[in-house]
Amino acid sequence: MNQTTSTYGMGINMTENTNLPSSAAVANKALLSSLRKMKSEMVKRNNEKNEYKRRAEMMELRLLQNAAEQAAQQDLERDKEREKRRRKKEQDKEKVGGTNEAQKQEKKIIAKK
């Protein structure tokens, strides 16, 4: 009687031959057992690799997010500085314009007299 055992994706189908002499049957079972252990070890390593990849991707995403937040903060600070300079410039214009307006009004008053 033959019993077929798949090793789940390793591409190897092993047949456990129960008609073999006892020493060969023991060796066949030992081989199947070691193949199953190798397969489980490969699955475990693959899962670990996937976990490392996932962690690396998460770290990369965090770094990208931090960089984006820093860039946004810098843009906000730049905009504040620009607005500050624009207001100061307007205030300076108003001061100069206000002085000129007062002088113009005085000249008009003097001209009317």
Coordinates of C-alpha atoms in Angstrom, one line a residue:
M1 CA 0.0 0.0 0.0
N2 CA 1.3 3.4 -0.9
Q3 CA 0.4 6.7 0.8
T4 CA 1.1 10.0 -1.0
T5 CA 2.1 13.0 1.1
S6 CA 2.3 16.5 -0.3
T7 CA 4.8 18.9 1.1
Y8 CA 2.6 22.0 0.5
G9 CA 4.1 23.9 -2.4
M10 CA 7.6 22.6 -2.3
G11 CA 6.9 20.8 -5.6
I12 CA 7.7 17.4 -4.1
N13 CA 5.3 14.6 -3.6
M14 CA 6.6 11.9 -1.5
T15 CA 5.1 8.4 -1.5
E16 CA 5.3 6.6 1.8
N17 CA 5.8 3.0 0.6
T18 CA 4.6 0.6 3.2
N19 CA 5.7 -2.4 1.1
L20 CA 9.4 -1.5 1.7
P21 CA 11.5 -3.4 4.1
S22 CA 11.3 -2.0 7.6
S23 CA 14.6 -0.2 7.5
A24 CA 13.7 1.5 4.2
A25 CA 10.2 2.3 5.5
V26 CA 11.8 3.9 8.6
A27 CA 14.2 5.9 6.4
N28 CA 11.3 7.0 4.1
K29 CA 9.3 8.1 7.2
A30 CA 12.3 10.0 8.5
L31 CA 12.8 11.7 5.2
L32 CA 9.1 12.7 5.1
S33 CA 9.4 14.0 8.6
S34 CA 12.5 16.0 7.9
L35 CA 10.9 17.4 4.7
R36 CA 7.9 18.5 6.8
K37 CA 10.2 20.1 9.3
M38 CA 12.1 21.9 6.5
K39 CA 8.8 23.1 5.1
S40 CA 7.6 24.4 8.4
E41 CA 11.0 26.1 8.9
M42 CA 10.7 27.7 5.5
V43 CA 7.2 29.0 6.2
K44 CA 8.4 30.4 9.5
R45 CA 11.4 32.2 7.8
N46 CA 9.1 33.5 5.1
N47 CA 6.7 34.8 7.8
E48 CA 9.7 36.5 9.6
K49 CA 10.8 38.0 6.3
N50 CA 7.3 39.3 5.7
E51 CA 7.2 40.7 9.2
Y52 CA 10.6 42.5 8.6
K53 CA 9.3 43.9 5.3
R54 CA 6.1 45.1 6.9
R55 CA 8.1 46.8 9.7
A56 CA 10.4 48.4 7.2
E57 CA 7.4 49.7 5.2
M58 CA 5.9 51.1 8.4
M59 CA 9.1 52.8 9.3
E60 CA 9.4 54.2 5.8
L61 CA 5.8 55.5 6.0
R62 CA 6.5 57.1 9.3
L63 CA 9.6 58.8 8.0
L64 CA 7.7 60.1 4.9
Q65 CA 4.9 61.3 7.2
N66 CA 7.3 63.1 9.4
A67 CA 9.0 64.7 6.4
A68 CA 5.7 65.8 5.1
E69 CA 4.7 67.3 8.4
Q70 CA 8.0 69.2 8.7
A71 CA 7.6 70.5 5.1
A72 CA 4.1 71.7 6.0
Q73 CA 5.3 73.3 9.2
Q74 CA 8.1 75.1 7.2
D75 CA 5.6 76.3 4.6
L76 CA 3.4 77.6 7.4
E77 CA 6.2 79.5 9.0
R78 CA 7.3 80.9 5.6
D79 CA 3.7 82.1 5.0
K80 CA 3.6 83.7 8.4
E81 CA 6.9 85.5 7.7
R82 CA 5.6 86.7 4.3
E83 CA 2.4 88.0 5.8
K84 CA 4.3 89.8 8.5
R85 CA 6.6 91.5 5.9
R86 CA 3.5 92.4 3.8
R87 CA 1.8 94.0 6.8
K88 CA 4.9 95.9 7.8
K89 CA 5.2 97.1 4.2
E90 CA 1.6 98.2 4.2
Q91 CA 2.0 100.0 7.5
D92 CA 5.1 101.8 6.2
K93 CA 3.1 102.9 3.1
E94 CA 0.3 104.1 5.3
K95 CA 2.7 106.1 7.4
V96 CA 4.3 107.7 4.3
G97 CA 0.9 108.1 2.6
G98 CA -0.7 109.5 5.7
T99 CA 2.0 112.1 6.0
N100 CA 1.7 113.0 2.4
E101 CA -2.1 113.2 2.7
A102 CA -1.8 115.5 5.6
Q103 CA 0.6 117.7 3.7
K104 CA -1.7 117.7 0.7
Q105 CA -4.7 118.7 2.9
E106 CA -2.6 121.5 4.4
K107 CA -1.7 122.7 0.9
K108 CA -5.3 122.7 -0.2
I109 CA -6.3 124.7 2.9
I110 CA -3.6 127.2 2.2
A111 CA -4.5 127.4 -1.4
K112 CA -8.1 128.2 -0.6
K113 CA -7.1 131.0 1.6

